[in-house]
Short mmCIF file of C-alpha atoms and ligand atoms in Angstrom, two decimals:
data_model
loop_
_atom_site.label_atom_id
_atom_site.label_comp_id
_atom_site.label_asym_id
_atom_site.label_seq_id
_atom_site.Cartn_x
_atom_site.Cartn_y
_atom_site.Cartn_z
CA UNK C 23 90.86 -29.76 157.55
CA UNK C 24 93.10 -30.34 154.88
CA UNK C 25 95.74 -33.09 155.41
CA UNK C 26 99.37 -31.72 155.58
CA UNK C 27 100.38 -34.15 152.87
CA UNK C 28 98.07 -33.50 150.05
CA UNK C 29 99.32 -32.57 146.52
CA UNK C 30 98.68 -28.94 147.20
CA UNK C 31 101.46 -28.95 149.81
CA UNK C 32 104.18 -31.06 147.96
CA UNK C 33 106.15 -30.62 144.98
CA UNK C 34 104.60 -33.12 142.41
CA UNK C 35 104.54 -34.10 138.81
CA UNK C 36 101.53 -35.03 136.68
CA UNK C 37 101.10 -36.61 133.28
CA UNK C 38 100.97 -33.82 130.79
CA UNK C 39 98.07 -33.53 128.18
CA UNK C 40 100.33 -32.74 125.35
CA UNK C 41 103.89 -33.91 124.21
CA UNK C 42 106.63 -31.73 125.59
CA UNK C 43 107.92 -29.33 122.98
CA UNK C 44 110.67 -26.37 122.72
CA UNK C 45 114.28 -25.55 122.70
CA UNK C 46 116.03 -25.18 126.01
CA UNK C 47 119.64 -23.93 127.17
CA UNK C 48 121.58 -26.62 129.53
CA UNK C 49 122.70 -24.89 132.65
CA UNK C 50 126.08 -24.31 133.39
CA UNK C 51 128.14 -27.50 134.29
CA UNK C 52 128.57 -28.17 138.11
CA UNK C 53 131.92 -29.84 137.93
CA UNK C 54 133.56 -27.00 135.63
CA UNK C 55 131.76 -24.10 137.92
CA UNK C 56 133.47 -25.50 141.05
CA UNK C 57 136.78 -25.89 139.36
CA UNK C 58 136.48 -22.29 137.60
CA UNK C 59 136.14 -20.54 141.25
CA UNK C 60 138.72 -22.90 142.90
CA UNK C 61 141.36 -22.36 140.16
CA UNK C 62 140.43 -18.54 139.92
CA UNK C 63 141.06 -18.36 143.76
CA UNK C 64 144.38 -20.10 143.46
CA UNK C 65 145.78 -18.20 140.57
CA UNK C 66 147.76 -15.03 140.01
CA UNK C 67 145.85 -12.49 138.56
CA UNK C 68 141.98 -11.85 137.73
CA UNK C 69 139.75 -14.57 136.21
CA UNK C 70 136.61 -13.80 134.35
CA UNK C 71 134.00 -16.65 134.37
CA UNK C 72 130.89 -16.66 132.04
CA UNK C 73 127.85 -18.99 132.22
CA UNK C 74 128.66 -20.07 136.00
CA UNK C 75 126.00 -22.21 137.32
CA UNK C 76 124.60 -20.32 140.20
CA UNK C 77 123.55 -23.30 142.37
CA UNK C 78 123.75 -23.56 146.05
CA UNK C 79 126.67 -25.99 145.93
CA UNK C 80 128.68 -23.40 143.67
CA UNK C 81 127.71 -20.65 145.86
CA UNK C 82 129.06 -22.38 148.71
CA UNK C 83 132.35 -22.93 147.24
CA UNK C 84 132.57 -19.16 146.04
CA UNK C 85 131.95 -18.51 149.81
CA UNK C 86 134.86 -20.97 150.76
CA UNK C 87 137.35 -19.23 148.51
CA UNK C 88 136.16 -15.77 149.71
CA UNK C 89 137.26 -17.33 153.18
CA UNK C 90 140.61 -18.67 152.10
CA UNK C 91 141.37 -14.79 150.70
CA UNK C 92 140.07 -14.49 147.14
CA UNK C 93 138.03 -11.57 146.11
CA UNK C 94 134.86 -12.97 144.28
CA UNK C 95 132.01 -10.77 142.74
CA UNK C 96 129.34 -11.36 140.58
CA UNK C 97 129.00 -8.73 137.60
CA UNK C 98 125.63 -10.16 136.10
CA UNK C 99 123.87 -13.19 135.91
CA UNK C 100 126.63 -16.18 135.22
CA UNK C 101 129.34 -13.49 134.97
CA UNK C 102 131.95 -13.87 137.93
CA UNK C 103 135.26 -12.05 138.47
CA UNK C 104 137.91 -13.83 140.78
CA UNK C 105 140.71 -11.90 142.15
CA UNK C 106 142.92 -14.83 143.02
CA UNK C 107 145.38 -15.37 145.95
CA UNK C 108 148.33 -16.22 143.73
CA UNK C 109 151.60 -15.99 145.17
CA UNK C 110 150.53 -15.11 148.73
CA UNK C 111 148.70 -18.09 148.70
CA UNK C 112 145.39 -19.10 150.83
CA UNK C 113 145.30 -17.73 154.18
CA UNK C 114 143.72 -19.20 157.33
CA UNK C 115 139.62 -18.82 157.33
CA UNK C 116 138.26 -17.05 160.23
CA UNK C 117 135.35 -19.35 160.68
CA UNK C 118 134.66 -22.87 159.72
CA UNK C 119 134.37 -23.36 155.81
CA UNK C 120 130.89 -24.73 155.08
CA UNK C 121 130.29 -27.00 152.02
CA UNK C 122 126.51 -27.45 152.36
CA UNK C 123 125.76 -30.17 150.24
CA UNK C 124 128.59 -30.25 148.05
CA UNK C 125 131.12 -33.17 147.75
CA UNK C 126 132.84 -31.87 144.80
CA UNK C 127 133.74 -28.30 146.49
CA UNK C 128 134.73 -30.13 149.84
CA UNK C 129 136.94 -32.70 148.44
CA UNK C 130 138.74 -30.46 145.89
CA UNK C 131 139.02 -27.43 148.25
CA UNK C 132 140.70 -29.99 151.02
CA UNK C 133 143.21 -31.07 148.46
CA UNK C 134 143.82 -27.32 147.45
CA UNK C 135 144.37 -25.99 151.00
CA UNK C 136 146.30 -28.76 152.08
CA UNK C 137 149.22 -27.43 149.79
CA UNK C 138 149.36 -24.25 152.34
CA UNK C 139 150.66 -23.77 155.92
CA UNK C 140 147.23 -23.01 157.45
CA UNK C 141 144.59 -24.42 159.69
CA UNK C 142 141.05 -25.08 158.46
CA UNK C 143 137.71 -26.49 159.91
CA UNK C 144 135.53 -28.01 157.43
CA UNK C 145 131.66 -28.56 158.05
CA UNK C 146 128.67 -29.61 155.67
CA UNK C 147 125.00 -30.29 155.91
CA UNK C 148 123.48 -33.63 156.94
CA UNK C 149 124.07 -35.58 153.77
CA UNK C 150 127.73 -34.19 153.36
CA UNK C 151 128.52 -34.97 157.01
CA UNK C 152 127.90 -38.72 156.47
CA UNK C 153 129.87 -39.07 153.24
CA UNK C 154 133.32 -40.75 153.26
CA UNK C 155 136.28 -38.11 153.31
CA UNK C 156 138.82 -40.71 154.20
CA UNK C 157 139.14 -41.18 150.30
CA UNK C 158 141.04 -37.72 150.17
CA UNK C 159 142.34 -37.40 153.59
CA UNK C 160 144.29 -40.59 153.77
CA UNK C 161 146.40 -40.09 150.39
CA UNK C 162 146.84 -36.35 151.55
CA UNK C 163 148.06 -37.24 155.16
CA UNK C 164 150.71 -39.54 153.08
CA UNK C 165 151.75 -36.38 151.39
CA UNK C 166 152.23 -34.95 154.90
CA UNK C 167 149.05 -33.02 155.74
CA UNK C 168 147.59 -33.54 159.08
CA UNK C 169 143.72 -33.60 159.84
CA UNK C 170 141.67 -34.50 162.72
CA UNK C 171 138.03 -36.20 162.18
CA UNK C 172 135.93 -38.53 163.88
CA UNK C 173 135.61 -41.52 161.21
CA UNK C 174 137.01 -39.30 158.50
CA UNK C 175 133.80 -37.54 158.03
CA UNK C 176 132.79 -33.86 158.42
CA UNK C 177 133.10 -31.69 160.77
CA UNK C 178 136.92 -32.16 160.32
CA UNK C 179 140.12 -30.07 160.63
CA UNK C 180 143.41 -29.49 159.03
CA UNK C 181 145.69 -28.87 161.41
CA UNK C 182 148.87 -28.76 159.42
CA UNK C 183 149.39 -28.29 155.45
CA UNK C 184 152.19 -27.10 153.24
CA UNK C 185 155.52 -28.55 152.45
CA UNK C 186 153.97 -31.46 151.07
CA UNK C 187 156.00 -34.73 149.78
CA UNK C 188 155.68 -35.72 146.15
CA UNK C 189 153.55 -38.77 145.86
CA UNK C 190 152.24 -41.25 143.46
CA UNK C 191 148.86 -42.76 144.00
CA UNK C 192 146.46 -45.23 142.79
CA UNK C 193 142.85 -44.58 144.18
CA UNK C 194 140.91 -47.49 144.72
CA UNK C 195 137.75 -45.90 143.72
CA UNK C 196 137.29 -44.43 140.22
CA UNK C 197 136.85 -40.84 141.46
CA UNK C 198 137.59 -37.46 139.96
CA UNK C 199 137.09 -35.87 143.04
CA UNK C 200 139.97 -37.80 144.53
CA UNK C 201 142.11 -37.28 141.67
CA UNK C 202 141.55 -33.52 141.51
CA UNK C 203 142.16 -33.21 145.30
CA UNK C 204 145.83 -34.78 144.97
CA UNK C 205 146.60 -32.88 141.81
CA UNK C 206 145.70 -29.64 143.37
CA UNK C 207 147.82 -30.54 146.70
CA UNK C 208 150.66 -31.18 144.27
CA UNK C 209 150.72 -27.58 143.03
CA UNK C 210 153.10 -26.39 145.72
CA UNK C 211 154.93 -29.53 146.09
CA UNK C 212 158.39 -29.81 144.83
CA UNK C 213 158.47 -32.81 142.28
CA UNK C 214 156.12 -34.85 140.51
CA UNK C 215 152.66 -35.87 141.79
CA UNK C 216 150.97 -38.60 140.04
CA UNK C 217 147.50 -40.18 140.19
CA UNK C 218 147.16 -43.56 138.21
CA UNK C 219 143.68 -44.35 137.30
CA UNK C 220 142.58 -47.95 136.33
CA UNK C 221 139.20 -46.40 135.14
CA UNK C 222 139.30 -42.88 133.46
CA UNK C 223 137.25 -40.30 135.11
CA UNK C 224 136.12 -36.76 134.06
CA UNK C 225 139.34 -34.78 132.89
CA UNK C 226 137.96 -31.10 133.78
CA UNK C 227 140.83 -30.79 136.31
CA UNK C 228 143.20 -31.61 133.76
CA UNK C 229 141.98 -29.61 130.94
CA UNK C 230 141.44 -26.45 132.96
CA UNK C 231 144.66 -26.50 134.76
CA UNK C 232 146.12 -26.39 131.18
CA UNK C 233 144.19 -23.34 130.50
CA UNK C 234 145.49 -21.68 133.70
CA UNK C 235 148.78 -22.46 132.32
CA UNK C 236 150.04 -25.36 134.36
CA UNK C 237 151.42 -28.21 132.27
CA UNK C 238 149.88 -31.66 132.72
CA UNK C 239 151.24 -34.90 131.75
CA UNK C 240 148.72 -37.61 130.63
CA UNK C 241 149.98 -41.17 129.84
CA UNK C 242 148.48 -44.48 128.88
CA UNK C 243 150.40 -46.81 131.16
CA UNK C 244 149.75 -50.64 131.76
CA UNK C 245 147.80 -50.49 134.73
CA UNK C 246 145.66 -47.73 133.20
CA UNK C 247 146.23 -43.89 132.99
CA UNK C 248 148.61 -41.62 134.79
CA UNK C 249 147.92 -38.05 135.24
CA UNK C 250 150.89 -36.00 136.75
CA UNK C 251 152.29 -32.43 137.49
CA UNK C 252 155.55 -31.23 138.30
CA UNK C 253 155.58 -28.41 141.29
CA UNK C 254 155.82 -25.92 142.24
CA UNK C 255 153.69 -24.21 139.72
CA UNK C 256 151.55 -21.35 139.86
CA UNK C 257 148.46 -20.94 137.96
CA UNK C 258 147.85 -17.87 135.91
CA UNK C 259 144.59 -16.35 135.88
CA UNK C 260 142.47 -16.81 132.48
CA UNK C 261 138.79 -16.61 131.13
CA UNK C 262 136.59 -19.51 131.58
CA UNK C 263 133.30 -20.07 129.76
CA UNK C 264 131.15 -22.80 131.51
CA UNK C 265 129.37 -25.14 129.22
CA UNK C 266 126.01 -26.77 129.69
CA UNK C 267 125.93 -29.81 132.14
CA UNK C 268 124.95 -33.09 130.67
CA UNK C 269 124.22 -34.32 133.94
CA UNK C 270 121.08 -31.70 134.31
CA UNK C 271 120.29 -31.96 130.59
CA UNK C 272 119.60 -35.59 131.41
CA UNK C 273 116.62 -34.57 133.03
CA UNK C 274 115.09 -32.41 130.29
CA UNK C 275 116.28 -35.44 127.71
CA UNK C 276 114.46 -38.08 129.87
CA UNK C 277 111.32 -36.10 130.35
CA UNK C 278 111.17 -36.04 126.51
CA UNK C 279 111.51 -39.80 126.39
CA UNK C 280 108.70 -40.47 129.00
CA UNK C 281 106.06 -38.27 127.41
CA UNK C 282 104.83 -39.68 124.16
CA UNK C 283 105.03 -37.43 121.02
CA UNK C 284 107.76 -34.90 122.63
CA UNK C 285 110.25 -33.57 120.78
CA UNK C 286 112.53 -30.94 122.37
CA UNK C 287 116.07 -29.39 121.74
CA UNK C 288 118.60 -28.99 124.65
CA UNK C 289 120.98 -26.50 123.57
CA UNK C 290 124.84 -26.10 124.85
CA UNK C 291 125.36 -29.47 126.20
CA UNK C 292 129.13 -30.50 126.84
CA UNK C 293 130.08 -33.22 124.94
CA UNK C 294 133.28 -34.37 126.86
CA UNK C 295 133.65 -38.08 126.55
CA UNK C 296 134.22 -38.81 130.15
CA UNK C 297 130.43 -37.56 130.52
CA UNK C 298 128.34 -38.87 127.83
CA UNK C 299 128.06 -42.66 128.96
CA UNK C 300 124.21 -41.66 129.52
CA UNK C 301 123.69 -40.79 125.81
CA UNK C 302 125.47 -43.75 124.70
CA UNK C 303 123.11 -45.99 126.64
CA UNK C 304 119.85 -44.24 125.30
CA UNK C 305 120.79 -44.60 121.89
CA UNK C 306 121.52 -48.23 122.59
CA UNK C 307 118.01 -48.33 124.01
CA UNK C 308 116.63 -46.89 120.81
CA UNK C 309 116.26 -43.56 121.71
CA UNK C 310 116.13 -40.73 118.96
CA UNK C 311 119.17 -38.60 120.05
CA UNK C 312 120.77 -36.26 117.79
CA UNK C 313 123.76 -34.07 118.64
CA UNK C 314 124.16 -31.17 116.01
CA UNK C 315 126.28 -28.17 116.06
CA UNK C 316 129.18 -29.31 117.52
CA UNK C 317 131.59 -26.24 118.64
CA UNK C 318 134.27 -25.65 121.12
CA UNK C 319 133.64 -23.11 124.09
CA UNK C 320 135.83 -22.77 126.95
CA UNK C 321 138.29 -25.67 126.03
CA UNK C 322 135.30 -28.44 125.93
CA UNK C 323 133.40 -29.63 122.82
CA UNK C 324 129.74 -28.75 123.01
CA UNK C 325 126.55 -29.75 121.04
CA UNK C 326 123.04 -29.31 121.03
CA UNK C 327 121.01 -32.53 121.60
CA UNK C 328 117.58 -33.15 119.56
CA UNK C 329 115.41 -35.57 121.49
CA UNK C 330 112.11 -37.29 120.47
CA UNK C 331 110.11 -39.49 122.33
CA UNK C 332 111.05 -43.00 121.24
CA UNK C 333 109.72 -46.63 122.16
CA UNK C 334 112.68 -48.02 124.20
CA UNK C 335 113.91 -51.46 124.82
CA UNK C 336 115.94 -52.37 128.02
CA UNK C 337 119.74 -52.89 128.00
CA UNK C 338 122.68 -54.34 130.13
CA UNK C 339 124.92 -51.26 131.08
CA UNK C 340 128.23 -52.74 131.83
CA UNK C 341 130.37 -51.57 134.82
CA UNK C 342 133.04 -49.80 132.87
CA UNK C 343 130.76 -47.32 131.87
CA UNK C 344 130.00 -46.17 135.55
CA UNK C 345 132.56 -43.23 135.48
CA UNK C 346 131.16 -41.51 132.36
CA UNK C 347 127.79 -41.41 133.69
CA UNK C 348 128.06 -41.94 137.53
CA UNK C 349 125.57 -39.19 138.30
CA UNK C 350 123.05 -40.46 135.72
CA UNK C 351 121.79 -43.81 137.06
CA UNK C 352 118.83 -42.53 139.07
CA UNK C 353 117.40 -40.75 135.89
CA UNK C 354 118.13 -43.59 133.64
CA UNK C 355 116.46 -46.03 136.03
CA UNK C 356 113.45 -43.78 135.58
CA UNK C 357 113.73 -44.07 131.85
CA UNK C 358 114.18 -47.88 131.88
CA UNK C 359 110.78 -47.98 133.75
CA UNK C 360 109.25 -46.97 130.48
CA UNK C 361 111.13 -48.96 128.38
CA UNK C 362 110.37 -52.80 127.24
CA UNK C 363 112.07 -55.54 129.18
CA UNK C 364 114.56 -55.30 131.77
CA UNK C 365 117.74 -52.86 132.14
CA UNK C 366 120.55 -54.12 134.36
CA UNK C 367 122.83 -51.50 135.54
CA UNK C 368 126.13 -52.94 136.59
CA UNK C 369 128.70 -52.09 139.22
CA UNK C 370 127.02 -49.38 141.08
CA UNK C 371 128.78 -49.56 144.31
CA UNK C 372 129.90 -45.74 144.32
CA UNK C 373 126.20 -44.87 144.05
CA UNK C 374 126.15 -45.60 147.66
CA UNK C 375 128.15 -42.93 148.71
CA UNK C 376 126.72 -39.79 146.85
CA UNK C 377 124.45 -37.34 148.22
CA UNK C 378 122.55 -40.16 149.32
CA UNK C 379 122.80 -43.94 149.06
CA UNK C 380 121.56 -43.78 145.45
CA UNK C 381 121.01 -47.38 144.94
CA UNK C 382 118.94 -47.94 147.78
CA UNK C 383 117.05 -44.37 147.07
CA UNK C 384 116.60 -45.06 143.25
CA UNK C 385 115.13 -48.55 144.20
CA UNK C 386 112.72 -47.06 146.60
CA UNK C 387 111.51 -44.34 144.43
CA UNK C 388 110.72 -46.72 141.77
CA UNK C 389 109.43 -49.59 143.79
CA UNK C 390 106.86 -47.17 145.82
CA UNK C 391 105.41 -46.13 142.46
CA UNK C 392 104.74 -49.61 141.14
CA UNK C 393 107.78 -50.26 139.07
CA UNK C 394 109.11 -53.63 139.11
CA UNK C 395 112.95 -53.14 140.51
CA UNK C 396 115.53 -55.45 142.15
CA UNK C 397 119.07 -54.72 143.94
CA UNK C 398 121.25 -57.75 143.44
CA UNK C 399 124.99 -57.03 144.98
CA UNK C 400 125.73 -53.61 143.37
CA UNK C 401 123.38 -54.05 140.28
CA UNK C 402 120.26 -52.43 139.73
CA UNK C 403 117.50 -54.10 137.55
CA UNK C 404 114.47 -52.28 136.26
CA UNK C 405 111.76 -53.89 134.40
CA UNK C 406 109.62 -51.49 132.22
CA UNK C 407 106.68 -51.98 130.14
CA UNK C 408 105.08 -54.84 131.72
CA UNK C 409 101.81 -53.20 133.37
CA UNK C 410 99.28 -52.79 130.33
CA UNK C 411 97.75 -49.90 132.51
CA UNK C 412 100.79 -48.17 132.83
CA UNK C 413 102.88 -47.13 135.86
CA UNK C 414 100.54 -46.71 139.11
CA UNK C 415 102.84 -43.82 140.58
CA UNK C 416 101.01 -41.84 143.49
CA UNK C 417 103.61 -42.03 146.00
CA UNK C 418 105.66 -39.47 147.83
CA UNK C 419 109.27 -40.19 147.59
CA UNK C 420 111.71 -39.43 150.27
CA UNK C 421 114.59 -37.46 148.51
CA UNK C 422 117.48 -38.09 151.43
CA UNK C 423 118.74 -34.23 150.73
CA UNK C 424 119.58 -35.65 147.22
CA UNK C 425 118.86 -33.42 144.23
CA UNK C 426 119.01 -35.88 141.53
CA UNK C 427 116.61 -38.53 143.44
CA UNK C 428 114.29 -35.54 143.82
CA UNK C 429 114.46 -34.80 139.96
CA UNK C 430 114.21 -38.41 138.89
CA UNK C 431 111.29 -38.98 141.10
CA UNK C 432 109.36 -35.80 139.19
CA UNK C 433 110.50 -36.82 135.68
CA UNK C 434 108.83 -40.42 136.76
CA UNK C 435 105.44 -38.73 137.40
CA UNK C 436 105.39 -37.13 134.06
CA UNK C 437 104.28 -40.64 132.80
CA UNK C 438 102.66 -42.43 135.72
CA UNK C 439 98.55 -42.81 136.30
CA UNK C 440 99.03 -40.96 139.60
CA UNK C 441 101.02 -37.71 140.17
CA UNK C 442 104.25 -38.35 142.05
CA UNK C 443 105.27 -36.01 144.66
CA UNK C 444 108.69 -35.68 146.65
CA UNK C 445 109.17 -34.87 150.47
CA UNK C 446 111.64 -31.91 149.78
CA UNK C 447 112.51 -29.95 146.82
CA UNK C 448 115.16 -27.62 148.31
CA UNK C 449 117.94 -29.67 147.18
CA UNK C 450 117.37 -29.16 143.39
CA UNK C 451 118.89 -25.60 143.69
CA UNK C 452 121.94 -27.15 144.46
CA UNK C 453 122.63 -28.12 141.09
CA UNK C 454 119.61 -27.19 138.77
CA UNK C 455 118.18 -23.96 140.33
CA UNK C 456 116.14 -23.35 136.95
CA UNK C 457 114.82 -26.75 136.95
CA UNK C 458 111.25 -25.74 137.27
CA UNK C 459 111.41 -22.82 134.85
CA UNK C 460 112.94 -24.96 132.10
CA UNK C 461 110.53 -27.82 132.47
CA UNK C 462 107.67 -25.64 132.51
CA UNK C 463 108.94 -24.00 129.22
CA UNK C 464 108.62 -27.22 127.34
CA UNK C 465 105.16 -28.08 129.04
CA UNK C 466 106.14 -30.26 131.82
CA UNK C 467 103.49 -30.11 134.66
CA UNK C 468 105.90 -29.92 137.81
CA UNK C 469 104.26 -28.07 140.45
CA UNK C 470 105.63 -26.57 143.64
CA UNK C 471 103.37 -26.04 146.48
CA UNK C 472 101.45 -22.69 146.21
CA UNK C 473 102.51 -20.17 149.20
CA UNK C 474 100.10 -19.73 151.62
C1 S3P B 26 132.53 -34.82 140.42
C2 S3P B 26 132.89 -36.30 140.35
C3 S3P B 26 132.06 -37.50 140.50
C4 S3P B 26 130.56 -36.95 140.33
C5 S3P B 26 130.24 -35.47 140.96
C6 S3P B 26 131.09 -34.58 140.52
C7 S3P B 26 133.63 -33.98 140.12
O1 S3P B 26 132.37 -37.70 141.84
O2 S3P B 26 129.89 -37.74 140.91
O3 S3P B 26 129.07 -35.30 140.92
O4 S3P B 26 133.38 -32.94 139.55
O5 S3P B 26 134.86 -34.26 140.11
P1 S3P B 26 133.35 -38.81 142.41
O6 S3P B 26 134.65 -38.28 142.08
O7 S3P B 26 133.10 -39.22 143.91
O8 S3P B 26 132.90 -39.90 141.55
#
């Protein structure tokens, strides 16, 4: 009789016999895809989106926007049409709005919907239901919306929205989701809604609101930077081209840095400076990473990145890098396992409230596979290159419903002595449905269980 947990029944990665080679196109950016659907749904008129990421998180947001009254249709792969609610506004959904695994969808929509005088019930999956929503509910409540929840987590309800008061808020955490939720809540508010950030987070909401005809004021002030809008203001439908996701491209780039002799090009990567912290760190570690063919698409700068396997050294990653690479720490930690010396990643408290406690999950995935790693406070230390015989591997990693932990574990397994497997691959489809196909196209042996 076969053991239920053999490699045959688990998604796993093994060391390839040959270097990884090829040219691949990064999938559409998750942050921009959520925003394109939400902004299209708020706008007056018809928005056409090209290159939408068709991951599960984004499909949940599309479902939510339909529930609030927008008409959304897929025309062809990546091409979507959104007929917005415009002047009529969001209407009360007939059933609970389900965000699945998607924190960005949930938090941005809570902000947008709070501007309307409607009631809404919100639900999510097991992972989303333990993530903190107080960070958006509290300031939205101060603006005049009302919510009921247990412990500020999902499931929760908006019992009153609309007629909100103008507000200036300094979020205690660096969070683009919180900034975006408040700015969206301010769209129908008479007066100025302002968010002051002490560390700058991704600015896709600001950029895309401008593309939808909303003036956004951005100022550098003594305490950081201020983003504000003056309401009421209605979005005007536009066309959005979604650039490639640097956070997904990171897994392809990492695979090439793990497998000796690899040489790949990842095309169409968004190079917005609020997202490229990982590329800076990898360059400091000694990676051959060259961005070519810079061009503008959909209001963002994009480029093709050429990466070659390189001998890397450990570095210290200061806390101020966190906002520009907040989702990239699990994969950076995997890369650090193959670098000489210790990489210290500082100030990772926010990782504890992602799809899983990513600080703990990243530490576990590495240590179970024989990598020397330590958590010190909110810092993660990874020491690579100390085992003459290479990294042992061989463990089955618990992914805790977290797509980035799943993909990081599989990339680790491209260089370990024994294959690395994961307990559940389903979540990978939330952000990177083509992960297996793209990895296979560059020659990375990442295998899904064979259907019976
Ligand atoms: C996102 C912001 C980040 C990031 C998430 C996407 C966004 O979250 O981790 O994957 O699209 O605004 P926080 O705002 O919680 O840092």
